[in-house]
């Protein structure tokens, strides 16, 4: 073990999110434009390089690894990577290996993921209506994702559904989605839509910004809602619906209420490290990774230097609307770049 990673605000960095590809088999309207230009293959870290980077972070105290994208399960050979990472679960250094997926490939991969030590998976799903699903994902088919959810549960994976809250789009589906999750014993988390990507008007293209305060109020009209103290070091807050016993999460990335306990950094598929989802500052880890293939010391030094620059918080704020509807703090990069 190397000395643990602690940032300038005394926050231990124990959680690494890794985007293993910028590609995806869907084109969700709030995430990607219709005609995305993807990175040339040579820009990407190889799976071996990703392994070395993740293993270095684990040696420096990262205990939770979330694989994301783009769609992580469309990256060729990704299972080899999961299998290889499972050695850190076996050694006890890594407490959790998990992924966020659109679910489309889980029919193929769920059993193998479980065998590699994955126990939980987040599946993104915004609607249970076939036509609406096709509209919001542009290229997705609901049936394939529902098969993926089935496969995950059959394999023994605990499933959490992530739903982006979109006013006028899935507002009316709140009871149905909630009941569907209850019936299947799946957790549910609502995500507030974030202003990402210069060519994506994430609040107007489909549905509108639906604040999670309003989502909560909708629950309160139908259920007894109790706040839970549980924290994940991230932007999620949880409540319990007393009538069903369900735990519902709310991810409000635009609020600042989680930055003080932020324990995470994000690695892109090209080896850039983002110290904050809402800030542009980035550290290049690919150069030290490639320059000294047999010596991890420069890589460790680069990681420490990056963590020393982790900002206190981010600048998103819907309440500071600029003329023309631009949201203050809007990020020019796509969510698929950093994996959310
Ligand atoms: N493809 C995988 C998926 O969809 O789960 C993993 C990557 S995706 C970028 C991760 C999460 O980010 C998804 O739950 C997606 O709904 C969410 N997301 C994408 N763009 C978003 C935005 N503009 N605002 C809020 N959430 C967004
Ligand atoms: Fe793909 Fe996930 Fe982005 Fe949708 S949210 S386009 S599934 S990366």
Coordinates of C-alpha atoms in Angstrom, one line a residue, residues 159-324:
X159 CA -30.1 -3.9 -9.4
X160 CA -30.6 -0.2 -8.9
X161 CA -32.6 1.7 -11.5
X162 CA -31.4 5.2 -12.3
X163 CA -34.1 7.4 -13.8
X164 CA -33.4 10.9 -15.2
X165 CA -36.3 13.1 -14.0
X166 CA -37.8 14.9 -17.0
X167 CA -40.9 17.1 -16.6
X168 CA -43.6 16.4 -19.2
X169 CA -41.8 13.2 -20.1
X170 CA -41.7 10.7 -17.3
X171 CA -43.5 12.7 -14.6
X172 CA -46.7 10.7 -15.1
X173 CA -44.8 7.5 -14.8
X174 CA -43.5 8.0 -11.3
X175 CA -46.1 5.6 -9.7
X176 CA -45.6 3.0 -12.3
X177 CA -41.8 3.0 -12.2
X178 CA -41.9 3.1 -8.4
X179 CA -44.3 0.1 -8.3
X180 CA -42.3 -1.8 -10.9
X181 CA -39.1 -1.4 -8.8
X182 CA -41.0 -2.4 -5.6
X183 CA -42.4 -5.6 -7.3
X184 CA -38.9 -6.6 -8.4
X185 CA -37.1 -5.5 -5.2
X186 CA -34.9 -3.0 -7.0
X187 CA -33.8 0.3 -5.6
X188 CA -34.7 3.4 -7.5
X189 CA -32.8 6.7 -7.8
X190 CA -34.0 9.8 -9.6
X191 CA -31.4 12.0 -11.2
X192 CA -31.8 15.7 -11.9
X193 CA -30.8 16.5 -15.5
X194 CA -27.5 18.3 -15.8
X195 CA -26.6 20.9 -18.3
X196 CA -23.9 19.0 -20.3
X197 CA -22.6 19.3 -23.8
X198 CA -22.5 22.4 -25.9
X199 CA -24.9 21.1 -28.5
X200 CA -27.3 19.6 -26.0
X201 CA -30.1 21.6 -24.6
X202 CA -30.7 19.1 -21.9
X203 CA -33.6 21.0 -20.3
X204 CA -35.7 21.7 -23.4
X205 CA -35.1 19.0 -26.1
X206 CA -37.2 16.4 -24.4
X207 CA -39.2 17.1 -21.3
X208 CA -37.9 19.8 -19.0
X209 CA -35.9 20.3 -15.9
X210 CA -38.0 18.6 -13.2
X211 CA -36.5 19.4 -9.8
X212 CA -36.1 16.6 -7.4
X213 CA -37.9 18.7 -4.8
X214 CA -40.9 18.4 -7.0
X215 CA -40.4 14.7 -7.5
X216 CA -40.2 14.3 -3.7
X217 CA -43.4 16.4 -3.3
X218 CA -45.1 14.0 -5.8
X219 CA -44.1 11.1 -3.6
X220 CA -45.3 12.9 -0.5
X221 CA -48.8 13.2 -2.0
X222 CA -49.1 9.4 -2.3
X223 CA -46.8 8.0 0.4
X224 CA -45.3 8.7 3.9
X225 CA -41.8 9.8 3.1
X226 CA -39.1 9.4 5.8
X227 CA -35.6 10.8 5.3
X228 CA -32.7 8.4 5.7
X229 CA -29.4 9.4 7.2
X230 CA -27.5 7.2 4.7
X231 CA -24.8 8.9 2.7
X232 CA -22.6 7.6 -0.1
X233 CA -20.1 10.5 -0.2
X234 CA -21.8 11.4 -3.4
X235 CA -24.8 13.5 -4.5
X236 CA -27.4 11.0 -3.5
X237 CA -29.9 11.5 -0.7
X238 CA -32.3 8.7 0.3
X239 CA -35.8 8.4 1.7
X240 CA -38.0 5.5 2.6
X241 CA -41.6 5.1 1.5
X242 CA -43.2 3.7 4.6
X243 CA -46.1 2.0 2.8
X244 CA -43.8 -0.2 0.6
X245 CA -40.6 -0.1 2.6
X246 CA -38.8 1.0 -0.6
X247 CA -35.6 3.1 -0.5
X248 CA -35.7 6.0 -3.1
X249 CA -32.6 8.0 -4.0
X250 CA -32.4 11.5 -5.2
X251 CA -29.3 12.6 -7.1
X252 CA -29.1 16.4 -7.2
X253 CA -25.8 17.1 -8.9
X254 CA -26.7 20.8 -9.2
X255 CA -26.9 21.4 -5.5
X256 CA -23.8 21.9 -3.5
X257 CA -24.9 19.8 -0.5
X258 CA -22.6 17.0 -1.2
X259 CA -19.3 18.6 -2.2
X260 CA -18.0 18.7 1.3
X261 CA -18.1 14.9 1.6
X262 CA -17.0 14.2 -2.0
X263 CA -14.8 11.1 -2.0
X264 CA -14.5 10.5 -5.8
X265 CA -12.6 11.3 -8.9
X266 CA -13.3 10.4 -12.5
X267 CA -11.0 8.8 -15.1
X268 CA -11.8 9.0 -18.8
X269 CA -11.0 6.4 -21.4
X270 CA -8.0 8.5 -22.5
X271 CA -6.5 8.7 -19.1
X272 CA -7.6 12.1 -18.1
X273 CA -8.5 12.5 -14.5
X274 CA -11.3 14.9 -13.6
X275 CA -11.1 15.9 -10.0
X276 CA -14.7 17.3 -10.0
X277 CA -17.6 16.5 -12.3
X278 CA -18.5 20.2 -12.5
X279 CA -15.1 21.7 -13.2
X280 CA -12.9 21.7 -16.3
X281 CA -9.6 21.1 -14.5
X282 CA -8.1 17.9 -15.7
X283 CA -4.9 15.9 -15.2
X284 CA -3.3 13.8 -17.9
X285 CA -2.3 10.4 -16.5
X286 CA -1.7 8.8 -19.9
X287 CA 1.7 10.5 -20.4
X288 CA 3.2 9.3 -17.1
X289 CA 1.5 5.9 -17.7
X290 CA 3.1 5.5 -21.1
X291 CA 6.5 7.1 -20.4
X292 CA 7.5 4.7 -17.7
X293 CA 5.9 1.4 -18.3
X294 CA 8.1 -0.4 -15.7
X295 CA 8.0 2.2 -13.0
X296 CA 4.8 3.3 -11.2
X297 CA 6.4 6.1 -9.2
X298 CA 5.9 8.9 -11.8
X299 CA 2.3 7.8 -12.2
X300 CA 1.7 7.8 -8.5
X301 CA 3.3 11.3 -8.3
X302 CA 1.0 12.5 -11.1
X303 CA -2.0 11.2 -9.3
X304 CA -1.0 12.8 -6.0
X305 CA -0.4 16.1 -7.8
X306 CA -3.9 15.9 -9.4
X307 CA -5.6 15.1 -6.1
X308 CA -3.8 18.1 -4.6
X309 CA -5.8 20.2 -7.1
X310 CA -9.2 18.8 -6.3
X311 CA -11.5 21.8 -5.9
X312 CA -13.8 22.4 -3.0
X313 CA -16.9 22.1 -5.2
X314 CA -18.5 22.8 -8.5
X315 CA -20.2 25.7 -10.2
X316 CA -23.5 24.3 -11.6
X317 CA -26.5 26.4 -10.7
X318 CA -29.9 26.5 -12.3
X319 CA -30.9 29.4 -10.2
X320 CA -28.3 31.6 -12.0
X321 CA -29.9 31.4 -15.4
X322 CA -28.1 33.6 -17.9
X323 CA -30.0 35.6 -20.6
X324 CA -30.8 33.2 -23.4

